[in-house]
Short mmCIF file of C-alpha atoms and ligand atoms in Angstrom, two decimals:
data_model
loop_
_atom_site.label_atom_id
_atom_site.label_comp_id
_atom_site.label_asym_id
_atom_site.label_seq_id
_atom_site.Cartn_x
_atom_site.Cartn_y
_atom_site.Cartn_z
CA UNK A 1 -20.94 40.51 15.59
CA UNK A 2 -21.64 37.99 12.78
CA UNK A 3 -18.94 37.33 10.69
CA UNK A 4 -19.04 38.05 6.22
CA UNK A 5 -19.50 35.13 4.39
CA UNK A 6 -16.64 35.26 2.15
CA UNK A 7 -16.28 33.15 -1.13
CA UNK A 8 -13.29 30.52 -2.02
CA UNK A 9 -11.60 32.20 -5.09
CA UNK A 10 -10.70 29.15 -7.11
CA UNK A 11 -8.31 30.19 -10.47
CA UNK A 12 -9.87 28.85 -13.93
CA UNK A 13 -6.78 26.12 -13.89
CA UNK A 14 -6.98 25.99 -10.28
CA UNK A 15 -8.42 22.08 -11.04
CA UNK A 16 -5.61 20.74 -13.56
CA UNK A 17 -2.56 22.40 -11.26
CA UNK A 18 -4.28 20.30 -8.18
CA UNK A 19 -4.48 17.11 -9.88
CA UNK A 20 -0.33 17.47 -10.84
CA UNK A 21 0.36 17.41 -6.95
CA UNK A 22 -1.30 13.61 -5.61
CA UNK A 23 -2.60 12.10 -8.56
CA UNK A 24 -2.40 12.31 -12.32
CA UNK A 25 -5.72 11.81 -14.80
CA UNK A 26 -5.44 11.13 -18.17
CA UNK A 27 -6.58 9.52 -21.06
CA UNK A 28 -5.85 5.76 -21.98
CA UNK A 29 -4.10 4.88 -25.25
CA UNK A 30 -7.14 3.20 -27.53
CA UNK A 31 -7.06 -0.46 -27.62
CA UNK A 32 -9.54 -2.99 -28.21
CA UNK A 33 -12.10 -4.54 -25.96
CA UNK A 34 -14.30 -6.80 -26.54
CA UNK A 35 -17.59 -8.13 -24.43
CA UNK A 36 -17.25 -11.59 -23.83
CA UNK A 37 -19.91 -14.30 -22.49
CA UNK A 38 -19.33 -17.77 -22.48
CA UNK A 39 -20.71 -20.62 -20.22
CA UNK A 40 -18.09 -22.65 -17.84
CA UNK A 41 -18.00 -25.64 -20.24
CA UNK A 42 -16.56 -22.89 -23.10
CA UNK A 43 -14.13 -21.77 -20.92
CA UNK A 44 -10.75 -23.83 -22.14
CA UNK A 45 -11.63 -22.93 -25.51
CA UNK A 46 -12.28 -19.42 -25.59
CA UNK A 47 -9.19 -18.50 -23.34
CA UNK A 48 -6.96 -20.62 -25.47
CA UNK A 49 -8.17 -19.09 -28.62
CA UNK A 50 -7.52 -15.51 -26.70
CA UNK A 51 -4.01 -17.07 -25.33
CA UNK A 52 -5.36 -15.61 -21.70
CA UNK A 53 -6.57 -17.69 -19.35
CA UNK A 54 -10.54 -16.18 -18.12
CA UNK A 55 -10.48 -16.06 -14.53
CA UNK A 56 -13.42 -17.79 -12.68
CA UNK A 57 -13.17 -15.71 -9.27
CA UNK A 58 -15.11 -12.70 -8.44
CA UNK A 59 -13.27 -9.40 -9.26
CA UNK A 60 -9.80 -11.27 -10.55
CA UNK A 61 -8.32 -10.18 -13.84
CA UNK A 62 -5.94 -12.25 -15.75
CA UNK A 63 -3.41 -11.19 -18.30
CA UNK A 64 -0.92 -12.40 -21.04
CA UNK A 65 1.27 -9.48 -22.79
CA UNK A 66 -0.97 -6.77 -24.04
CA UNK A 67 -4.13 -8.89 -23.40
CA UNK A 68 -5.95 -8.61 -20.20
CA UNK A 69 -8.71 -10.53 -19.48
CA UNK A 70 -11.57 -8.80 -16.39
CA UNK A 71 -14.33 -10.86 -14.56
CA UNK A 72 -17.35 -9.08 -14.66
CA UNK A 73 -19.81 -11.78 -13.82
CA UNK A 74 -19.72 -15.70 -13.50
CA UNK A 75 -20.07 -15.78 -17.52
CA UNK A 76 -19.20 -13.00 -18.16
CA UNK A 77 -15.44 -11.09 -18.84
CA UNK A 78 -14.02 -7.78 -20.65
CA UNK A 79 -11.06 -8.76 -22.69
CA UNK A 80 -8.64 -5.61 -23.76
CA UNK A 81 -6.11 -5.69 -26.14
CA UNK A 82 -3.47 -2.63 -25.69
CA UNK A 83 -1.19 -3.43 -28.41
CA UNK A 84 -3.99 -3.37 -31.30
CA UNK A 85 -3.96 -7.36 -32.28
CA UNK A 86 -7.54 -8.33 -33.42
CA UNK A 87 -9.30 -11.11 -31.15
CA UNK A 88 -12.50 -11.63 -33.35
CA UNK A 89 -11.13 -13.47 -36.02
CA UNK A 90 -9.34 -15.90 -33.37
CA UNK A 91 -12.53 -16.22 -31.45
CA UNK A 92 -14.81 -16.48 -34.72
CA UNK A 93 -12.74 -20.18 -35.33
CA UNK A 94 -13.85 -21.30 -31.58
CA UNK A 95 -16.77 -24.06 -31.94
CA UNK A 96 -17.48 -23.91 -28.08
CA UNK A 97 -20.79 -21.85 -27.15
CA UNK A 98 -19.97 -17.93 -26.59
CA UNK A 99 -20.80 -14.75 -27.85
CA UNK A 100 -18.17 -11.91 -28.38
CA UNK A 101 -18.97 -8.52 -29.09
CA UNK A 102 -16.25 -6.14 -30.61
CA UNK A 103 -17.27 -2.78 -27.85
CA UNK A 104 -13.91 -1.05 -28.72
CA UNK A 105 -14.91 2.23 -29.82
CA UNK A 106 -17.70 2.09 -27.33
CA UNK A 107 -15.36 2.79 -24.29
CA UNK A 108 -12.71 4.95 -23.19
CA UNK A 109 -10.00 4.21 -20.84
CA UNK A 110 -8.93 6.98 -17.75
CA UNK A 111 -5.90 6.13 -16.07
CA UNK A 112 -5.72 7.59 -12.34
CA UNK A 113 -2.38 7.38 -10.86
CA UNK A 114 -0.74 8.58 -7.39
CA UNK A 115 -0.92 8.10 -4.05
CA UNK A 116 -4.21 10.28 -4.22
CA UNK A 117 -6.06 7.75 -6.43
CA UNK A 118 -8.11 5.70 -4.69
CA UNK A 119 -9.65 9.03 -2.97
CA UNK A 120 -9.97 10.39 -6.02
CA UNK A 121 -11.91 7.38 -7.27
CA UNK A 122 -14.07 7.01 -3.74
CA UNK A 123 -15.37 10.28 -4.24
CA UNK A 124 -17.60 8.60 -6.68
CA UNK A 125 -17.49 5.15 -6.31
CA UNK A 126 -18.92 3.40 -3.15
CA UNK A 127 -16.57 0.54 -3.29
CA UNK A 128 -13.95 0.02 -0.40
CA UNK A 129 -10.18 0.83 -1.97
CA UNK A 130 -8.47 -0.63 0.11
CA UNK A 131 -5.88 -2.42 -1.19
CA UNK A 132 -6.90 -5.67 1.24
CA UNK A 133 -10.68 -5.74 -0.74
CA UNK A 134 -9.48 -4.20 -3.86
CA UNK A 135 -5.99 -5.68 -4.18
CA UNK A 136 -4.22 -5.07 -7.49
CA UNK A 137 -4.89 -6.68 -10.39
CA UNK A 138 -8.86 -6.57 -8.95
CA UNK A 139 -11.62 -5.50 -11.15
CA UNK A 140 -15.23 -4.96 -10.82
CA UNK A 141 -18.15 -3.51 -12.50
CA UNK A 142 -19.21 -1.04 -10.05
CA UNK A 143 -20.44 3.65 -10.20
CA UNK A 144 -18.93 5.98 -10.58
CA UNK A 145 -21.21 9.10 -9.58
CA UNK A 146 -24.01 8.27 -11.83
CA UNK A 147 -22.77 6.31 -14.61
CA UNK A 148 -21.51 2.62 -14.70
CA UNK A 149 -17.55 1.90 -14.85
CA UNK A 150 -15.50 -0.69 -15.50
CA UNK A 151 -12.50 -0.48 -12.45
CA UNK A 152 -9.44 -2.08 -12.49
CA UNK A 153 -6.36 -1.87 -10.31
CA UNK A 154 -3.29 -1.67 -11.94
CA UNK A 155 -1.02 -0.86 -9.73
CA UNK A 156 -0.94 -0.04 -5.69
CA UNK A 157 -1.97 3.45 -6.68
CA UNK A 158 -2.82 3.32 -10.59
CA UNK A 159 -5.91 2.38 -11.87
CA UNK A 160 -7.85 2.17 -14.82
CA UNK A 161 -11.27 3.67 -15.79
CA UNK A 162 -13.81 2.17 -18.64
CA UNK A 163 -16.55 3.98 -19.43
CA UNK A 164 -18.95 4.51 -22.29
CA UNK A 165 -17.58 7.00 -24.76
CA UNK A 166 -21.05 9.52 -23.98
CA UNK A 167 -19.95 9.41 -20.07
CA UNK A 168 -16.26 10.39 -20.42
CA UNK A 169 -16.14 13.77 -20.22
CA UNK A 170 -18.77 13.21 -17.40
CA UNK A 171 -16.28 10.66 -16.06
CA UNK A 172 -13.24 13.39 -16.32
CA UNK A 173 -14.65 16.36 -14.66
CA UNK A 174 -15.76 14.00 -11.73
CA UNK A 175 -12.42 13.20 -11.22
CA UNK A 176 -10.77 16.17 -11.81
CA UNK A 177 -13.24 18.15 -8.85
CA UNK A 178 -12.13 15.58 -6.77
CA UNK A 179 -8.74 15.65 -7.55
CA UNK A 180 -8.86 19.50 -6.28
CA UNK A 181 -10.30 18.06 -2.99
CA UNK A 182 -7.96 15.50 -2.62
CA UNK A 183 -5.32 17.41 -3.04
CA UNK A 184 -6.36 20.47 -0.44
CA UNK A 185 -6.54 18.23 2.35
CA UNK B 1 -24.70 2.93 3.23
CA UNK B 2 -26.91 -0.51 3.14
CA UNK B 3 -24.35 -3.21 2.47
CA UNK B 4 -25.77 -6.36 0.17
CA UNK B 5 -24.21 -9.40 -0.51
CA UNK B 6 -23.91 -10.62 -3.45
CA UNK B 7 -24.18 -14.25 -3.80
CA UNK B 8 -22.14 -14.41 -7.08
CA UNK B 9 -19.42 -11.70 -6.27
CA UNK B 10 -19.33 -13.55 -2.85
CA UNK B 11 -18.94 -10.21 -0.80
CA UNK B 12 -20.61 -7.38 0.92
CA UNK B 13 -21.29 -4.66 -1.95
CA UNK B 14 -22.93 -1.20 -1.21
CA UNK B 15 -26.53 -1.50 -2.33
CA UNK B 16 -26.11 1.54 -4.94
CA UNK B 17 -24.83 -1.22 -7.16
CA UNK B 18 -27.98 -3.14 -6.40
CA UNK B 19 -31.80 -2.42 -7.96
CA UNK B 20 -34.84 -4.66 -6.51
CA UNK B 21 -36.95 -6.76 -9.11
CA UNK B 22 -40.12 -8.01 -7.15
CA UNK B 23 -40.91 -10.56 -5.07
CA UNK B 24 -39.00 -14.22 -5.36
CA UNK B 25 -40.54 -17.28 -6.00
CA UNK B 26 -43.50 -16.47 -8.41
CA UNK B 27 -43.97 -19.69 -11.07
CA UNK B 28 -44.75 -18.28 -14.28
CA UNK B 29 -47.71 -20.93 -15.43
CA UNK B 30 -47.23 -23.20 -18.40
CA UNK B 31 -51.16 -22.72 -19.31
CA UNK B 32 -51.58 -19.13 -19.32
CA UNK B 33 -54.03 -19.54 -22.82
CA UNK B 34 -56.27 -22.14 -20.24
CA UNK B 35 -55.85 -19.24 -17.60
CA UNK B 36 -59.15 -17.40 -16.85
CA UNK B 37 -58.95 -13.45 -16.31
CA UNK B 38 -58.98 -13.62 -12.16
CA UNK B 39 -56.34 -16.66 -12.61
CA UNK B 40 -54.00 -14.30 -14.43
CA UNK B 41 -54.50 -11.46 -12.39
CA UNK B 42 -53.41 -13.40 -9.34
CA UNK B 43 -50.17 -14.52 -11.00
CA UNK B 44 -49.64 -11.22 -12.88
CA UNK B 45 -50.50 -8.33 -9.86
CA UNK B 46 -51.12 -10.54 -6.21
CA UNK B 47 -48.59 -10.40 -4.44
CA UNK B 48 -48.14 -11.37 -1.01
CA UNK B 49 -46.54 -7.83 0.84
CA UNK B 50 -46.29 -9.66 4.34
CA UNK B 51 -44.96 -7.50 7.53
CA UNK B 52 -41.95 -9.24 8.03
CA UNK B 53 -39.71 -11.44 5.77
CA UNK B 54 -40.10 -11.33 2.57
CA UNK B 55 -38.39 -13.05 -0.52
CA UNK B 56 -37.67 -10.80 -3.03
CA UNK B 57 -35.25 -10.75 -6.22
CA UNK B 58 -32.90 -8.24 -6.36
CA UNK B 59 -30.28 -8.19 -9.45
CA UNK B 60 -26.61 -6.98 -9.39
CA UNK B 61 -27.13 -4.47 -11.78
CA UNK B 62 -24.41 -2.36 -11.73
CA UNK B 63 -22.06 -5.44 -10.37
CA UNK B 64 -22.08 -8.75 -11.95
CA UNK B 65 -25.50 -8.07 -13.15
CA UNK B 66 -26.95 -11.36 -11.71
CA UNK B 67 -30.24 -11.80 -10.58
CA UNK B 68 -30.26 -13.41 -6.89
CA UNK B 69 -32.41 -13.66 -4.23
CA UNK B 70 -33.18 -12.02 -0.71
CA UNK B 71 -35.14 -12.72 2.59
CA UNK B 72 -35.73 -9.06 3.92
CA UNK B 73 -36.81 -7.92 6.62
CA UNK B 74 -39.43 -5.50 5.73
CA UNK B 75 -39.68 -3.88 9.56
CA UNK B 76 -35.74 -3.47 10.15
CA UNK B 77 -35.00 -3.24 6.49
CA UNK B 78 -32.13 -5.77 7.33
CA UNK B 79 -31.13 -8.45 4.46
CA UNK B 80 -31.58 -11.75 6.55
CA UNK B 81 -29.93 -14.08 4.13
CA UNK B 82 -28.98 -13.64 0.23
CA UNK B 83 -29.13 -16.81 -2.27
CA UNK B 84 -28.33 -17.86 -6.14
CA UNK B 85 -31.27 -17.67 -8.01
CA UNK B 86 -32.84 -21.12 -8.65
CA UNK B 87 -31.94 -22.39 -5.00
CA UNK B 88 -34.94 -23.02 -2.98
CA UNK B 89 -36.47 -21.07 -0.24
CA UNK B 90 -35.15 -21.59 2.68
CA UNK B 91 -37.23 -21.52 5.98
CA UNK B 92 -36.91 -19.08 8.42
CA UNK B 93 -38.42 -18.03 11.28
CA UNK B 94 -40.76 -15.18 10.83
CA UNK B 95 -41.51 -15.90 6.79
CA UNK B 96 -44.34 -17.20 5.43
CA UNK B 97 -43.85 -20.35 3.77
ZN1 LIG C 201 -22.62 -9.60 -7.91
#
């Protein structure tokens, strides 16, 4: 005899309670960011007027204190500040050829934490996780689902999201269904 | 998934990250005012389409953003050999020269 197809309930908070158990989503404290190009012979100059040295190797990140520097392309870097301390005017004194754009209220920051994160994060990013092609401190411009991230590992199983402002809640409920999914299995 | 590589990132990146942008190698002329209509139409819409290798540009877009080059393989749909844009063509068997 065929068998009733029977539903999944699945309780209105079913997705928050899921995402306390492996991993943890939440917002990022604002800080500044700015979109930095600069050619290799600008290089000295622009990190020393940042005080953080721009890496020059595919998906590295570099950081000083508060300031984090993220390769996105051979000329290309995302510079955060999470402690609030202006990089503009320190940049606007730099004679060297670059161009920095203040994109701070542009993105927003998710941090994904616990030992569920890198699922979490595969579930809509095609990148391999693994911590021997993504090893911490590793950042990339890559998808998540159908919008464009910033990624960054922070930790073994922490990282941090950057995505426009427009795709965040887009970016959150992503994460959050796949939080429920990580965690059921 | 289709795995690219990128010649600026340096690795194997899943082509999602990846849009195609024509074929490779196409001069843009320094006389196009001298040009007549059928000259401009060849550089503007011929393009070659071969069975086989071709050379196309494909750009990093949702990577490092680059612009690179490809030899593809247009039966198998495998990427034969990726290069930095500006580096020359290189010869292989089966492409057109
Ligand atoms: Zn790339």
């Amino acid at each position: 005899m065929a068998e009733p197809i029977g539903t999944l309930r699945r309780p209105a908070l079913s997705d928050k309670r899921a995402a306390r158990d492996t991993v943890s989503i939440k917002a990022a404290d604002p800080c500044l960011r700015v979109a930095l190009r600069a050619p290799r012979e600008s290089v000295a100059a622009v990190s020393t007027a940042l005080g953080v040295a721009l890496p020059s190797r595919p998906k590295m990140s570099g950081s000083d204190g508060a300031r984090s520097a993220l390769w996105l392309g051979p000329d290309e870097w995302l510079v955060l500040d999470q402690a609030g301390n202006e990089m503009l005017p320190a940049l606007a004194k730099v004679d060297a050829f670059h161009s920095a754009v203040d994109v701070s209220h542009r993105n927003v920051g998710i941090i994904v934490s616990g030992r569920g994160a890198a699922d979490v994060i595969n579930a809509g990013c095609p990148q391999d996780l693994s911590l021997t092609a993504f090893h911490v401190g590793a950042c990339s411009r890559t998808l998540l689902g159908k919008i464009e991230i910033v990624l960054w590992r922070i930790a073994e199983d922490e990282f941090r999201i950057e995505c426009w402002r427009s795709f965040a809640d887009y970016a959150d409920s992503l994460l959050r269904v796949a939080a429920r999914d990580v965690s059921s299995s | 998934m289709l795995l690219i590589r990128c010649p600026y990132c340096e690795e194997d990146r899943p082509e999602l990250e990846f849009r195609h942008a024509g074929e490779a190698h196409l001069v843009r002329p320094s006389n196009m005012d001298a040009m007549s209509d059928a000259e401009f139409e060849r550089f503007l819409f011929i393009r070659q389409n071969p069975k086989g290798v071709v050379f196309e540009r494909w750009r990093h877009v949702h990577g490092c953003a680059r612009f690179f080059n490809a030899a593809r393989d247009t039966i198998t749909d495998k990427f034969v050999t990726t290069y930095k844009a500006g580096e020359p063509k290189p010869t292989l068997e089966g492409a057109e020269e």
